[in-house]
Amino acid sequence: MLDKIAFSQLYDFQEVQLIAFFFSSCKLLNRLSNYMEL
């Protein structure tokens, strides 16, 4: 039971990192496309 809780916490942490990475990538792409238009 304890391992299952620890695993779910680890999975949530990885999911949060993935979402943060996705958003930063979107920001970077948006900035890059704006730079290309100028």
PDB file of N, CA and C in Angstrom:
ATOM      1  N   MET A   1       0.830  -1.207   0.000  1.00  0.00           N
ATOM      2  CA  MET A   1       0.000   0.000   0.000  1.00  0.00           C
ATOM      3  C   MET A   1       0.864   1.257   0.000  1.00  0.00           C
ATOM      4  N   LEU A   2       1.906   1.249   0.813  1.00  0.00           N
ATOM      5  CA  LEU A   2       2.794   2.412   0.911  1.00  0.00           C
ATOM      6  C   LEU A   2       3.516   2.654  -0.421  1.00  0.00           C
ATOM      7  N   ASP A   3       3.950   1.564  -1.065  1.00  0.00           N
ATOM      8  CA  ASP A   3       4.638   1.687  -2.357  1.00  0.00           C
ATOM      9  C   ASP A   3       3.712   2.295  -3.407  1.00  0.00           C
ATOM     10  N   LYS A   4       2.452   1.900  -3.341  1.00  0.00           N
ATOM     11  CA  LYS A   4       1.472   2.404  -4.311  1.00  0.00           C
ATOM     12  C   LYS A   4       1.302   3.916  -4.160  1.00  0.00           C
ATOM     13  N   ILE A   5       1.254   4.392  -2.917  1.00  0.00           N
ATOM     14  CA  ILE A   5       1.118   5.831  -2.658  1.00  0.00           C
ATOM     15  C   ILE A   5       2.362   6.574  -3.154  1.00  0.00           C
ATOM     16  N   ALA A   6       3.521   6.037  -2.860  1.00  0.00           N
ATOM     17  CA  ALA A   6       4.774   6.665  -3.288  1.00  0.00           C
ATOM     18  C   ALA A   6       4.839   6.715  -4.813  1.00  0.00           C
ATOM     19  N   PHE A   7       4.402   5.639  -5.461  1.00  0.00           N
ATOM     20  CA  PHE A   7       4.420   5.587  -6.926  1.00  0.00           C
ATOM     21  C   PHE A   7       3.484   6.634  -7.519  1.00  0.00           C
ATOM     22  N   SER A   8       2.294   6.781  -6.924  1.00  0.00           N
ATOM     23  CA  SER A   8       1.333   7.761  -7.445  1.00  0.00           C
ATOM     24  C   SER A   8       1.861   9.181  -7.260  1.00  0.00           C
ATOM     25  N   GLN A   9       2.565   9.430  -6.148  1.00  0.00           N
ATOM     26  CA  GLN A   9       3.152  10.758  -5.929  1.00  0.00           C
ATOM     27  C   GLN A   9       4.245  11.025  -6.959  1.00  0.00           C
ATOM     28  N   LEU A  10       5.060  10.027  -7.241  1.00  0.00           N
ATOM     29  CA  LEU A  10       6.129  10.161  -8.229  1.00  0.00           C
ATOM     30  C   LEU A  10       5.531  10.420  -9.607  1.00  0.00           C
ATOM     31  N   TYR A  11       4.463   9.690  -9.930  1.00  0.00           N
ATOM     32  CA  TYR A  11       3.809   9.861 -11.228  1.00  0.00           C
ATOM     33  C   TYR A  11       3.231  11.269 -11.352  1.00  0.00           C
ATOM     34  N   ASP A  12       2.583  11.758 -10.281  1.00  0.00           N
ATOM     35  CA  ASP A  12       2.025  13.115 -10.300  1.00  0.00           C
ATOM     36  C   ASP A  12       3.136  14.133 -10.518  1.00  0.00           C
ATOM     37  N   PHE A  13       4.273  13.948  -9.856  1.00  0.00           N
ATOM     38  CA  PHE A  13       5.400  14.872  -9.987  1.00  0.00           C
ATOM     39  C   PHE A  13       5.910  14.887 -11.425  1.00  0.00           C
ATOM     40  N   GLN A  14       6.036  13.701 -12.031  1.00  0.00           N
ATOM     41  CA  GLN A  14       6.508  13.617 -13.420  1.00  0.00           C
ATOM     42  C   GLN A  14       5.506  14.261 -14.363  1.00  0.00           C
ATOM     43  N   GLU A  15       4.218  14.087 -14.070  1.00  0.00           N
ATOM     44  CA  GLU A  15       3.174  14.675 -14.913  1.00  0.00           C
ATOM     45  C   GLU A  15       3.243  16.197 -14.837  1.00  0.00           C
ATOM     46  N   VAL A  16       3.465  16.728 -13.653  1.00  0.00           N
ATOM     47  CA  VAL A  16       3.591  18.178 -13.475  1.00  0.00           C
ATOM     48  C   VAL A  16       4.806  18.699 -14.246  1.00  0.00           C
ATOM     49  N   GLN A  17       5.917  17.978 -14.177  1.00  0.00           N
ATOM     50  CA  GLN A  17       7.116  18.380 -14.923  1.00  0.00           C
ATOM     51  C   GLN A  17       6.843  18.374 -16.424  1.00  0.00           C
ATOM     52  N   LEU A  18       6.111  17.366 -16.883  1.00  0.00           N
ATOM     53  CA  LEU A  18       5.793  17.247 -18.306  1.00  0.00           C
ATOM     54  C   LEU A  18       4.927  18.417 -18.760  1.00  0.00           C
ATOM     55  N   ILE A  19       3.935  18.774 -17.935  1.00  0.00           N
ATOM     56  CA  ILE A  19       3.054  19.906 -18.261  1.00  0.00           C
ATOM     57  C   ILE A  19       3.849  21.210 -18.277  1.00  0.00           C
ATOM     58  N   ALA A  20       4.737  21.382 -17.299  1.00  0.00           N
ATOM     59  CA  ALA A  20       5.561  22.594 -17.236  1.00  0.00           C
ATOM     60  C   ALA A  20       6.469  22.681 -18.469  1.00  0.00           C
ATOM     61  N   PHE A  21       7.036  21.554 -18.864  1.00  0.00           N
ATOM     62  CA  PHE A  21       7.895  21.509 -20.050  1.00  0.00           C
ATOM     63  C   PHE A  21       7.096  21.847 -21.308  1.00  0.00           C
ATOM     64  N   PHE A  22       5.870  21.319 -21.380  1.00  0.00           N
ATOM     65  CA  PHE A  22       5.006  21.576 -22.533  1.00  0.00           C
ATOM     66  C   PHE A  22       4.676  23.061 -22.647  1.00  0.00           C
ATOM     67  N   PHE A  23       4.328  23.679 -21.515  1.00  0.00           N
ATOM     68  CA  PHE A  23       3.988  25.098 -21.536  1.00  0.00           C
ATOM     69  C   PHE A  23       5.195  25.964 -21.892  1.00  0.00           C
ATOM     70  N   SER A  24       6.357  25.635 -21.362  1.00  0.00           N
ATOM     71  CA  SER A  24       7.561  26.412 -21.684  1.00  0.00           C
ATOM     72  C   SER A  24       7.916  26.245 -23.165  1.00  0.00           C
ATOM     73  N   SER A  25       7.686  25.058 -23.711  1.00  0.00           N
ATOM     74  CA  SER A  25       7.935  24.832 -25.138  1.00  0.00           C
ATOM     75  C   SER A  25       6.982  25.668 -25.981  1.00  0.00           C
ATOM     76  N   CYS A  26       5.716  25.737 -25.562  1.00  0.00           N
ATOM     77  CA  CYS A  26       4.733  26.546 -26.292  1.00  0.00           C
ATOM     78  C   CYS A  26       5.122  28.016 -26.258  1.00  0.00           C
ATOM     79  N   LYS A  27       5.567  28.492 -25.104  1.00  0.00           N
ATOM     80  CA  LYS A  27       6.002  29.890 -24.982  1.00  0.00           C
ATOM     81  C   LYS A  27       7.187  30.159 -25.907  1.00  0.00           C
ATOM     82  N   LEU A  28       8.131  29.230 -25.921  1.00  0.00           N
ATOM     83  CA  LEU A  28       9.326  29.388 -26.749  1.00  0.00           C
ATOM     84  C   LEU A  28       8.955  29.404 -28.233  1.00  0.00           C
ATOM     85  N   LEU A  29       8.071  28.503 -28.643  1.00  0.00           N
ATOM     86  CA  LEU A  29       7.631  28.464 -30.042  1.00  0.00           C
ATOM     87  C   LEU A  29       6.886  29.734 -30.414  1.00  0.00           C
ATOM     88  N   ASN A  30       6.072  30.234 -29.500  1.00  0.00           N
ATOM     89  CA  ASN A  30       5.313  31.454 -29.751  1.00  0.00           C
ATOM     90  C   ASN A  30       6.254  32.639 -29.935  1.00  0.00           C
ATOM     91  N   ARG A  31       7.260  32.717 -29.069  1.00  0.00           N
ATOM     92  CA  ARG A  31       8.250  33.794 -29.144  1.00  0.00           C
ATOM     93  C   ARG A  31       9.047  33.686 -30.445  1.00  0.00           C
ATOM     94  N   LEU A  32       9.380  32.465 -30.823  1.00  0.00           N
ATOM     95  CA  LEU A  32      10.150  32.227 -32.045  1.00  0.00           C
ATOM     96  C   LEU A  32       9.342  32.640 -33.275  1.00  0.00           C
ATOM     97  N   SER A  33       8.061  32.285 -33.305  1.00  0.00           N
ATOM     98  CA  SER A  33       7.215  32.645 -34.453  1.00  0.00           C
ATOM     99  C   SER A  33       7.033  34.159 -34.530  1.00  0.00           C
ATOM    100  N   ASN A  34       6.924  34.819 -33.387  1.00  0.00           N
ATOM    101  CA  ASN A  34       6.824  36.284 -33.381  1.00  0.00           C
ATOM    102  C   ASN A  34       8.109  36.907 -33.915  1.00  0.00           C
ATOM    103  N   TYR A  35       9.244  36.320 -33.554  1.00  0.00           N
ATOM    104  CA  TYR A  35      10.537  36.823 -34.009  1.00  0.00           C
ATOM    105  C   TYR A  35      10.677  36.653 -35.526  1.00  0.00           C
ATOM    106  N   MET A  36      10.175  35.530 -36.040  1.00  0.00           N
ATOM    107  CA  MET A  36      10.257  35.261 -37.483  1.00  0.00           C
ATOM    108  C   MET A  36       9.413  36.257 -38.279  1.00  0.00           C
ATOM    109  N   GLU A  37       8.285  36.675 -37.720  1.00  0.00           N
ATOM    110  CA  GLU A  37       7.389  37.603 -38.421  1.00  0.00           C
ATOM    111  C   GLU A  37       7.986  38.998 -38.531  1.00  0.00           C
ATOM    112  N   LEU A  38       8.806  39.380 -37.575  1.00  0.00           N
ATOM    113  CA  LEU A  38       9.373  40.735 -37.573  1.00  0.00           C
ATOM    114  C   LEU A  38      10.390  40.929 -38.700  1.00  0.00           C
TER     115      LEU A  38
END
